[in-house]
Amino acid sequence: MNTLIYTSVLGFGLMVLEVLKLRKWISPAIILGLSLIFGINIHDWNQPGSYMGNMLEISNFTVAFNALAIFITLLIAMLASEYYSDEEHHISDYMAIMTFVLCGAQMMLGYANLVLFFIGIETLSISLYALSGSKRFDAKSNEAGFKYFLMGSFASGFLLFGIALMYGATQSFDLNKLAEYAMGTSVSPLFLTGLLLVLFALFFKVSAAPFHFWAPDVYEGAPSIITAFMSTLVKVVGFAAFYKFLHVFGYLIPVKFDWLITLVAILSLVTGNLSALAQENFKRLMAYSGISHAGYLLIGLVGAAAFPSSAILYYGLGYSLSTIGAFAIAMAVFKSTGSESISAFNGLGKKNPVLAACLTATMLGLAGIPPFAGFFGKFYIFSEAIQNGHFYLVLVGILSSMIGIYYYMKVVIAMYAKPANETKIEISLTNQLVMWLCLVLVLLIGIMPSLVTGLF
Amino acid sequence: MNNTMNLLTMITPAMMIPIFPLLGFLILSLFGKKLGLMSGWIASMAILGSFLCSINLFIGLEGDQQLNFSIFNWINSGDLQIEFGFLIDQLSLIMLLVVTGIGFLIHLYSIGYMHHDEGFTRFFSYLNLFVFFMLLLVMGNNYAVMFIGWEGVGLCSYLLIGFWFKNPDYNNAAKKAFIMNRIGDLGFLIGIFALIFHFGTLDFIDVQNQLTGFESNAPILVFITLMLFIGATGKSAQLPLYTWLPDAMAGPTPVSALIHAATMVTAGIYMICRSNLLFALAPYTLHIILIVGVATSLFAAIIGIKQNDIKKVLAYSTVSQLGLMFAAIGLGAFESSLFHVMTHAFFKALLFLGAGSVIHAMGGEQDIRKMGGLSKSIKITFVTFLIATLAISGIFPFAGFFSKDEILAKAFEHNLLAWALLSISSMITAFYMFRLLFLVFYGQFRGTEQQAKHLHESPISMTFPLMVLAILSAFGGFFGLPAVFDSTHQLNVFLAPIFNASKLVTTEVHALSHSQEWMLMGIATFAALMSIFFAFSLYIKKQQLPENDADLTGFSKIVANKFYVDEFYHKVFVNPIMIISDLLLVLVDKLIIDMVVNLTAIIVDALGRLYRLIQTGSTGFYLIAMVLSMVIVMFIQIIL
């Protein structure tokens, strides 16, 4: 509860700083503010509660994912202060909007009422539409923002319609009441249709196939920093919200819709991995990689009633850290070479061996190779799925992660086996700091997964 | 009570023994570049620290006291529990003193020997790592910890043989040593698995306690001991796995002294002594060990006669002496074998270091045909080398005399044939060692003018270890005086707690009478003197020189070519394996595996390109695709 309030205050405060012409203080303020909010959030650990007439509920699940979301935003804010440094007159807008994305994310993590759920998703999405188009003079950025907005509003329409149908069947938005209804003997088709529509909207948010079409275009067009933000925060929060939504209805969704989630998981794995093979653009590659990771996480949601949330937290943490670490390096490379294709990395191994080694580590992490966190993330999901009897799903998962290694290695090969171009790569101190932070954490939880999985 | 307290206080120094060289290794490998020549001193001090701790333990442990402690629980799997623990008893103490003491001297020597080398710090970090693993091997309280050390010293041996890795021949020698050791290790591993299978534990003491119920020559015991012995033949260079040791001389000379003479190669003997009760209960295996030991001793000695490389002569001599030690084990005389391990460590390390000093003086020359007359220019080296040569030849009262005599006496008690063959081998040893001595240090200088000018005695850091080792080689034998001198055999008394149990199960042969002992000593000394005289007449009086390789004929050609064993192994083992692997490469790898892999990759890649086409970029299409999939899902849902 406090977390949400202070995050909103931070967002407004950043805009006030702009008005007061204290532009220099914006970056320090957001970093300091997010750190404080992180602490405030941790304070709620083991103190469950329900607020605002049971609109918002705080549990350890919420606190843990909130912490992850705040941490991701913090890392992105650090990178953003560097990224936007040459576009200074807008920095407060971007930073404030980012903070509002975090607000939306916190609502999605703590909702106990479908209205708050909707408001959360909309706050998050609308902020992101604006951020995607934040490079005002870049046609691609504009296209990305507009495409995202158009398709996103479509999805929002379905979500709202689904919620309305569920309300029609139960006369309530409250999750407890909905859960009670779902446990009852007769569930009306109206309610089921509503559920299905909400599921579609969630598939869209986490960019699972066949609702993924927006992702590659938007990821490619959006400013790199926003791509990194979307591909980590939105995905992780989307899945946490998804997981929570499935859990509310107990065995109703596994019984009725497991086939759908299974199908979408397989489609995402196949689409994400196969399409990534042919990509030449690094950001598009990461978009398809994100789709395939949605597939892996969806494996964890099949039969979600039996699945531990810590596995999703662990996977989300490992994935986010690897992705942000990769973007911290990639953004420096893009800036120096002026190109966003994989060939921009050519010869990095010779020019800057440390950066190349770090990028290799993040790629290996994403591909799921020990000792990085990606390995145990996949391992937990696969082993849980096997225990629940989803053998074929795991088979598809393993086959597609084999394909995954191929395209992640494309970046590595470009760095080490291709001749170098002349341009020198310069990486700022902030980017280096974020990179090392991500790498150390990924390795740490990769070696000691119980740090995260032991939380709950 | 007092005793237990006393023991507990000794755990810390015991722990420190392996930690010192490990720390040394870490420091050198992390900061070596900045340390420069200091690194040699740091490495030496690390070993000195271990040596002082070992002395501390040696003084602290009284009578049959043992220090057996576990550091952590290492492997827990079902009923099997393996601890990472150390056992300090009389046996490991002797080895600890030898390893750290001689190790320290050789480190010191290396500071002088290697100081021109660009890999100076790398050399010392490997050397410290080696000592660390050797200490694990010696201190482990079960076969698993011993095995770590066993493999670790093998690795370091590999790294150090190939230390000058720019020379492909040296790399090949390193690989050969590694592979041959792997063959032996396989046997060792099978032995370990059999131990787990039958005893459910790898702890030395647990295994020993369970042995009471076994009959002599129980098949499982014979099997286990044979497997362990195969492991020992690899590490200790016995027939048929000995050929790596002469090639291992490619490494720097201090390495040959430390690893391939004094410590690592005796690991096999240590391992068998560690399991002495096991072996004592398997007389069949002991018999095989005796045969292998005697054969190796004689075979290697014969090859030694015709070698012209100073280090190769010493290498074959080492193989031959190791054979002698194995023969002692085969006779059930574990403590005599260990006695010889000790004295051999003294004089063989000295011989190698002396050879290193000679090579140093000659500017890298190793061929004894191009030396000669060096006694005048490198006096200290000459005198110490002479002492070592006298010791290895078994001349009274030098160290080798006592230990060798003890083994020969044991052979005389048990098996006359073995005694005769070992005596011949000893004679040959005396002959080729004095041949070496005469050719290197007497007569005319046969090197180039430049070398003659370059001749100089080595620095003090090199000659000091030579002198210490010379003292040990001269007087080291007094630790084990034979019964005729009417004094106690201190080493045997010290080691008694280790071997008491196995003494009870081996067949007792009545001890030799004093007159018999005198006679044996007389024969041995006479034989050695005869050999020396023979060498003297050939190489000093007639001033003969070894023939050029091309001029050799008949038997001497066969001997000079080491009985063509290497060539035989190459034809019979290496070539067929090469042919088979070439075949597998072409047929299985290139044709089948590559085709399958490439085909999969091509298909997947093509699918990826096809799939890409769906991403048209048109928002209208995306929306239609989304809505269409929703409709399909809803339709299916209604049907379901």
PDB file of C-alpha atoms in Angstrom, chain B residues 303-495:
ATOM      1  CA  ILE B 303      68.781 -50.342 -20.693  1.00  0.00           C
ATOM      2  CA  GLY B 304      70.632 -47.919 -18.428  1.00  0.00           C
ATOM      3  CA  ILE B 305      74.006 -49.247 -19.558  1.00  0.00           C
ATOM      4  CA  LYS B 306      73.686 -47.907 -23.054  1.00  0.00           C
ATOM      5  CA  GLN B 307      72.094 -44.538 -22.475  1.00  0.00           C
ATOM      6  CA  ASN B 308      74.140 -41.465 -23.298  1.00  0.00           C
ATOM      7  CA  ASP B 309      71.854 -38.724 -22.046  1.00  0.00           C
ATOM      8  CA  ILE B 310      72.758 -37.912 -18.447  1.00  0.00           C
ATOM      9  CA  LYS B 311      69.128 -37.609 -17.397  1.00  0.00           C
ATOM     10  CA  LYS B 312      68.008 -40.699 -19.296  1.00  0.00           C
ATOM     11  CA  VAL B 313      70.565 -42.798 -17.417  1.00  0.00           C
ATOM     12  CA  LEU B 314      69.171 -41.497 -14.156  1.00  0.00           C
ATOM     13  CA  ALA B 315      65.604 -42.061 -15.357  1.00  0.00           C
ATOM     14  CA  TYR B 316      66.226 -45.731 -16.127  1.00  0.00           C
ATOM     15  CA  SER B 317      68.059 -46.020 -12.851  1.00  0.00           C
ATOM     16  CA  THR B 318      64.927 -44.661 -11.123  1.00  0.00           C
ATOM     17  CA  VAL B 319      62.720 -47.217 -12.875  1.00  0.00           C
ATOM     18  CA  SER B 320      65.152 -49.923 -11.823  1.00  0.00           C
ATOM     19  CA  GLN B 321      65.259 -48.762  -8.195  1.00  0.00           C
ATOM     20  CA  LEU B 322      61.459 -48.556  -8.086  1.00  0.00           C
ATOM     21  CA  GLY B 323      61.442 -52.139  -9.330  1.00  0.00           C
ATOM     22  CA  LEU B 324      63.634 -53.019  -6.375  1.00  0.00           C
ATOM     23  CA  MET B 325      61.138 -51.418  -4.004  1.00  0.00           C
ATOM     24  CA  PHE B 326      58.242 -53.315  -5.557  1.00  0.00           C
ATOM     25  CA  ALA B 327      60.242 -56.503  -5.248  1.00  0.00           C
ATOM     26  CA  ALA B 328      60.547 -55.755  -1.526  1.00  0.00           C
ATOM     27  CA  ILE B 329      56.781 -55.356  -1.322  1.00  0.00           C
ATOM     28  CA  GLY B 330      56.363 -58.608  -3.196  1.00  0.00           C
ATOM     29  CA  LEU B 331      58.462 -60.247  -0.504  1.00  0.00           C
ATOM     30  CA  GLY B 332      56.132 -58.843   2.139  1.00  0.00           C
ATOM     31  CA  ALA B 333      58.858 -56.519   3.411  1.00  0.00           C
ATOM     32  CA  PHE B 334      56.833 -53.314   3.352  1.00  0.00           C
ATOM     33  CA  GLU B 335      59.073 -51.465   5.768  1.00  0.00           C
ATOM     34  CA  SER B 336      62.215 -52.330   3.816  1.00  0.00           C
ATOM     35  CA  SER B 337      60.544 -50.976   0.717  1.00  0.00           C
ATOM     36  CA  LEU B 338      59.719 -47.769   2.549  1.00  0.00           C
ATOM     37  CA  PHE B 339      63.276 -47.547   3.853  1.00  0.00           C
ATOM     38  CA  HIS B 340      64.515 -47.668   0.291  1.00  0.00           C
ATOM     39  CA  VAL B 341      61.915 -45.076  -0.742  1.00  0.00           C
ATOM     40  CA  MET B 342      63.488 -42.783   1.800  1.00  0.00           C
ATOM     41  CA  THR B 343      67.153 -43.334   1.001  1.00  0.00           C
ATOM     42  CA  HIS B 344      66.400 -43.377  -2.710  1.00  0.00           C
ATOM     43  CA  ALA B 345      64.676 -40.020  -2.337  1.00  0.00           C
ATOM     44  CA  PHE B 346      67.890 -38.647  -0.847  1.00  0.00           C
ATOM     45  CA  PHE B 347      70.405 -39.905  -3.324  1.00  0.00           C
ATOM     46  CA  LYS B 348      68.292 -39.825  -6.477  1.00  0.00           C
ATOM     47  CA  ALA B 349      67.200 -36.266  -5.813  1.00  0.00           C
ATOM     48  CA  LEU B 350      70.863 -35.468  -5.281  1.00  0.00           C
ATOM     49  CA  LEU B 351      71.858 -37.201  -8.522  1.00  0.00           C
ATOM     50  CA  PHE B 352      69.251 -35.288 -10.507  1.00  0.00           C
ATOM     51  CA  LEU B 353      70.134 -31.976  -8.932  1.00  0.00           C
ATOM     52  CA  GLY B 354      73.814 -32.725  -9.558  1.00  0.00           C
ATOM     53  CA  ALA B 355      72.989 -33.555 -13.151  1.00  0.00           C
ATOM     54  CA  GLY B 356      71.125 -30.263 -13.301  1.00  0.00           C
ATOM     55  CA  SER B 357      74.205 -28.484 -12.015  1.00  0.00           C
ATOM     56  CA  VAL B 358      76.299 -30.207 -14.694  1.00  0.00           C
ATOM     57  CA  ILE B 359      73.814 -29.259 -17.404  1.00  0.00           C
ATOM     58  CA  HIS B 360      73.779 -25.734 -16.052  1.00  0.00           C
ATOM     59  CA  ALA B 361      77.566 -25.565 -16.241  1.00  0.00           C
ATOM     60  CA  MET B 362      77.602 -27.045 -19.747  1.00  0.00           C
ATOM     61  CA  GLY B 363      75.068 -24.529 -21.000  1.00  0.00           C
ATOM     62  CA  GLY B 364      72.288 -27.030 -21.598  1.00  0.00           C
ATOM     63  CA  GLU B 365      74.317 -29.971 -22.942  1.00  0.00           C
ATOM     64  CA  GLN B 366      73.007 -33.361 -21.782  1.00  0.00           C
ATOM     65  CA  ASP B 367      75.057 -35.817 -23.850  1.00  0.00           C
ATOM     66  CA  ILE B 368      77.747 -37.415 -21.675  1.00  0.00           C
ATOM     67  CA  ARG B 369      79.909 -38.075 -24.720  1.00  0.00           C
ATOM     68  CA  LYS B 370      80.451 -34.349 -24.973  1.00  0.00           C
ATOM     69  CA  MET B 371      81.422 -33.859 -21.331  1.00  0.00           C
ATOM     70  CA  GLY B 372      84.434 -35.154 -19.411  1.00  0.00           C
ATOM     71  CA  GLY B 373      86.970 -33.832 -16.949  1.00  0.00           C
ATOM     72  CA  LEU B 374      84.447 -31.704 -15.126  1.00  0.00           C
ATOM     73  CA  SER B 375      85.706 -32.637 -11.657  1.00  0.00           C
ATOM     74  CA  LYS B 376      88.207 -29.782 -11.725  1.00  0.00           C
ATOM     75  CA  SER B 377      85.843 -26.980 -12.651  1.00  0.00           C
ATOM     76  CA  ILE B 378      82.751 -27.870 -10.615  1.00  0.00           C
ATOM     77  CA  LYS B 379      84.145 -29.324  -7.428  1.00  0.00           C
ATOM     78  CA  ILE B 380      81.113 -29.217  -5.120  1.00  0.00           C
ATOM     79  CA  THR B 381      78.916 -30.794  -7.723  1.00  0.00           C
ATOM     80  CA  PHE B 382      81.509 -33.469  -8.305  1.00  0.00           C
ATOM     81  CA  VAL B 383      81.960 -34.406  -4.662  1.00  0.00           C
ATOM     82  CA  THR B 384      78.235 -34.556  -3.937  1.00  0.00           C
ATOM     83  CA  PHE B 385      77.587 -36.482  -7.136  1.00  0.00           C
ATOM     84  CA  LEU B 386      80.283 -38.940  -6.116  1.00  0.00           C
ATOM     85  CA  ILE B 387      78.626 -39.457  -2.724  1.00  0.00           C
ATOM     86  CA  ALA B 388      75.282 -40.089  -4.374  1.00  0.00           C
ATOM     87  CA  THR B 389      76.850 -42.504  -6.833  1.00  0.00           C
ATOM     88  CA  LEU B 390      78.481 -44.418  -4.004  1.00  0.00           C
ATOM     89  CA  ALA B 391      75.150 -44.455  -2.201  1.00  0.00           C
ATOM     90  CA  ILE B 392      73.141 -45.812  -5.110  1.00  0.00           C
ATOM     91  CA  SER B 393      75.828 -48.402  -5.842  1.00  0.00           C
ATOM     92  CA  GLY B 394      75.470 -49.719  -2.328  1.00  0.00           C
ATOM     93  CA  ILE B 395      78.929 -49.009  -0.945  1.00  0.00           C
ATOM     94  CA  PHE B 396      79.304 -49.118   2.825  1.00  0.00           C
ATOM     95  CA  PRO B 397      78.495 -46.920   4.796  1.00  0.00           C
ATOM     96  CA  PHE B 398      76.403 -44.804   2.406  1.00  0.00           C
ATOM     97  CA  ALA B 399      72.622 -44.775   2.655  1.00  0.00           C
ATOM     98  CA  GLY B 400      71.896 -47.050  -0.291  1.00  0.00           C
ATOM     99  CA  PHE B 401      74.005 -49.818   1.176  1.00  0.00           C
ATOM    100  CA  PHE B 402      71.712 -50.393   4.147  1.00  0.00           C
ATOM    101  CA  SER B 403      68.381 -50.179   2.408  1.00  0.00           C
ATOM    102  CA  LYS B 404      69.449 -52.228  -0.575  1.00  0.00           C
ATOM    103  CA  ASP B 405      71.137 -54.774   1.614  1.00  0.00           C
ATOM    104  CA  GLU B 406      67.998 -55.141   3.676  1.00  0.00           C
ATOM    105  CA  ILE B 407      65.913 -55.898   0.592  1.00  0.00           C
ATOM    106  CA  LEU B 408      68.514 -58.339  -0.715  1.00  0.00           C
ATOM    107  CA  ALA B 409      68.596 -60.075   2.652  1.00  0.00           C
ATOM    108  CA  LYS B 410      64.796 -60.385   2.611  1.00  0.00           C
ATOM    109  CA  ALA B 411      65.001 -61.797  -0.909  1.00  0.00           C
ATOM    110  CA  PHE B 412      67.610 -64.292   0.252  1.00  0.00           C
ATOM    111  CA  GLU B 413      65.252 -65.476   2.999  1.00  0.00           C
ATOM    112  CA  HIS B 414      62.251 -65.933   0.732  1.00  0.00           C
ATOM    113  CA  ASN B 415      63.303 -66.563  -2.796  1.00  0.00           C
ATOM    114  CA  LEU B 416      66.798 -67.346  -4.010  1.00  0.00           C
ATOM    115  CA  LEU B 417      66.067 -66.626  -7.653  1.00  0.00           C
ATOM    116  CA  ALA B 418      64.764 -63.181  -6.829  1.00  0.00           C
ATOM    117  CA  TRP B 419      67.891 -62.603  -4.759  1.00  0.00           C
ATOM    118  CA  ALA B 420      70.174 -63.615  -7.603  1.00  0.00           C
ATOM    119  CA  LEU B 421      68.394 -61.426 -10.156  1.00  0.00           C
ATOM    120  CA  LEU B 422      68.238 -58.438  -7.845  1.00  0.00           C
ATOM    121  CA  SER B 423      71.924 -58.814  -7.077  1.00  0.00           C
ATOM    122  CA  ILE B 424      72.716 -58.791 -10.789  1.00  0.00           C
ATOM    123  CA  SER B 425      70.576 -55.730 -11.183  1.00  0.00           C
ATOM    124  CA  SER B 426      72.465 -54.039  -8.362  1.00  0.00           C
ATOM    125  CA  MET B 427      75.765 -54.888 -10.015  1.00  0.00           C
ATOM    126  CA  ILE B 428      74.605 -53.386 -13.256  1.00  0.00           C
ATOM    127  CA  THR B 429      73.448 -50.320 -11.373  1.00  0.00           C
ATOM    128  CA  ALA B 430      76.891 -49.827  -9.874  1.00  0.00           C
ATOM    129  CA  PHE B 431      78.420 -50.264 -13.324  1.00  0.00           C
ATOM    130  CA  TYR B 432      76.307 -47.751 -15.225  1.00  0.00           C
ATOM    131  CA  MET B 433      76.404 -45.210 -12.423  1.00  0.00           C
ATOM    132  CA  PHE B 434      80.181 -45.239 -12.360  1.00  0.00           C
ATOM    133  CA  ARG B 435      80.259 -45.225 -16.147  1.00  0.00           C
ATOM    134  CA  LEU B 436      78.276 -42.029 -15.893  1.00  0.00           C
ATOM    135  CA  LEU B 437      80.510 -40.594 -13.200  1.00  0.00           C
ATOM    136  CA  PHE B 438      83.744 -41.397 -15.069  1.00  0.00           C
ATOM    137  CA  LEU B 439      82.504 -40.117 -18.397  1.00  0.00           C
ATOM    138  CA  VAL B 440      81.254 -36.852 -16.953  1.00  0.00           C
ATOM    139  CA  PHE B 441      83.879 -35.932 -14.422  1.00  0.00           C
ATOM    140  CA  TYR B 442      87.133 -37.688 -15.516  1.00  0.00           C
ATOM    141  CA  GLY B 443      89.290 -37.741 -18.603  1.00  0.00           C
ATOM    142  CA  GLN B 444      89.544 -34.970 -21.151  1.00  0.00           C
ATOM    143  CA  PHE B 445      86.952 -32.288 -21.745  1.00  0.00           C
ATOM    144  CA  ARG B 446      85.175 -33.151 -24.980  1.00  0.00           C
ATOM    145  CA  GLY B 447      82.872 -30.179 -25.397  1.00  0.00           C
ATOM    146  CA  THR B 448      83.342 -27.072 -27.534  1.00  0.00           C
ATOM    147  CA  GLU B 449      85.767 -24.248 -26.765  1.00  0.00           C
ATOM    148  CA  GLN B 450      82.881 -21.997 -25.896  1.00  0.00           C
ATOM    149  CA  GLN B 451      81.541 -24.473 -23.344  1.00  0.00           C
ATOM    150  CA  ALA B 452      84.998 -24.814 -21.815  1.00  0.00           C
ATOM    151  CA  LYS B 453      85.079 -21.085 -21.184  1.00  0.00           C
ATOM    152  CA  HIS B 454      81.533 -21.093 -19.858  1.00  0.00           C
ATOM    153  CA  LEU B 455      82.209 -23.808 -17.255  1.00  0.00           C
ATOM    154  CA  HIS B 456      81.442 -22.563 -13.759  1.00  0.00           C
ATOM    155  CA  GLU B 457      80.194 -23.813 -10.424  1.00  0.00           C
ATOM    156  CA  SER B 458      76.532 -23.145  -9.733  1.00  0.00           C
ATOM    157  CA  PRO B 459      75.393 -20.426  -7.296  1.00  0.00           C
ATOM    158  CA  ILE B 460      74.996 -21.132  -3.598  1.00  0.00           C
ATOM    159  CA  SER B 461      71.229 -21.557  -3.795  1.00  0.00           C
ATOM    160  CA  MET B 462      71.935 -24.583  -5.980  1.00  0.00           C
ATOM    161  CA  THR B 463      74.958 -26.011  -4.189  1.00  0.00           C
ATOM    162  CA  PHE B 464      73.454 -25.719  -0.716  1.00  0.00           C
ATOM    163  CA  PRO B 465      70.691 -28.270  -1.407  1.00  0.00           C
ATOM    164  CA  LEU B 466      73.351 -30.496  -2.974  1.00  0.00           C
ATOM    165  CA  MET B 467      75.371 -30.440   0.224  1.00  0.00           C
ATOM    166  CA  VAL B 468      72.407 -31.122   2.484  1.00  0.00           C
ATOM    167  CA  LEU B 469      71.303 -34.007   0.319  1.00  0.00           C
ATOM    168  CA  ALA B 470      74.858 -35.307   0.232  1.00  0.00           C
ATOM    169  CA  ILE B 471      74.902 -35.468   4.010  1.00  0.00           C
ATOM    170  CA  LEU B 472      71.592 -37.311   4.002  1.00  0.00           C
ATOM    171  CA  SER B 473      72.801 -39.686   1.307  1.00  0.00           C
ATOM    172  CA  ALA B 474      75.925 -40.392   3.273  1.00  0.00           C
ATOM    173  CA  PHE B 475      74.359 -40.973   6.665  1.00  0.00           C
ATOM    174  CA  GLY B 476      70.664 -41.604   5.939  1.00  0.00           C
ATOM    175  CA  GLY B 477      71.240 -45.316   6.169  1.00  0.00           C
ATOM    176  CA  PHE B 478      71.816 -45.222   9.891  1.00  0.00           C
ATOM    177  CA  PHE B 479      68.076 -44.887  10.457  1.00  0.00           C
ATOM    178  CA  GLY B 480      67.884 -48.583   9.675  1.00  0.00           C
ATOM    179  CA  LEU B 481      70.922 -50.511  10.804  1.00  0.00           C
ATOM    180  CA  PRO B 482      70.733 -54.262  10.197  1.00  0.00           C
ATOM    181  CA  ALA B 483      70.625 -56.673  13.104  1.00  0.00           C
ATOM    182  CA  VAL B 484      74.296 -57.554  12.858  1.00  0.00           C
ATOM    183  CA  PHE B 485      75.324 -54.168  14.168  1.00  0.00           C
ATOM    184  CA  ASP B 486      73.557 -54.963  17.426  1.00  0.00           C
ATOM    185  CA  SER B 487      71.579 -51.793  17.432  1.00  0.00           C
ATOM    186  CA  THR B 488      67.910 -51.057  16.905  1.00  0.00           C
ATOM    187  CA  HIS B 489      66.478 -50.607  13.441  1.00  0.00           C
ATOM    188  CA  GLN B 490      64.965 -47.233  14.265  1.00  0.00           C
ATOM    189  CA  LEU B 491      62.816 -46.979  11.184  1.00  0.00           C
ATOM    190  CA  ASN B 492      61.256 -50.399  11.718  1.00  0.00           C
ATOM    191  CA  VAL B 493      60.522 -49.591  15.332  1.00  0.00           C
ATOM    192  CA  PHE B 494      58.965 -46.325  14.327  1.00  0.00           C
ATOM    193  CA  LEU B 495      56.832 -47.937  11.637  1.00  0.00           C
TER     194      LEU B 495
END
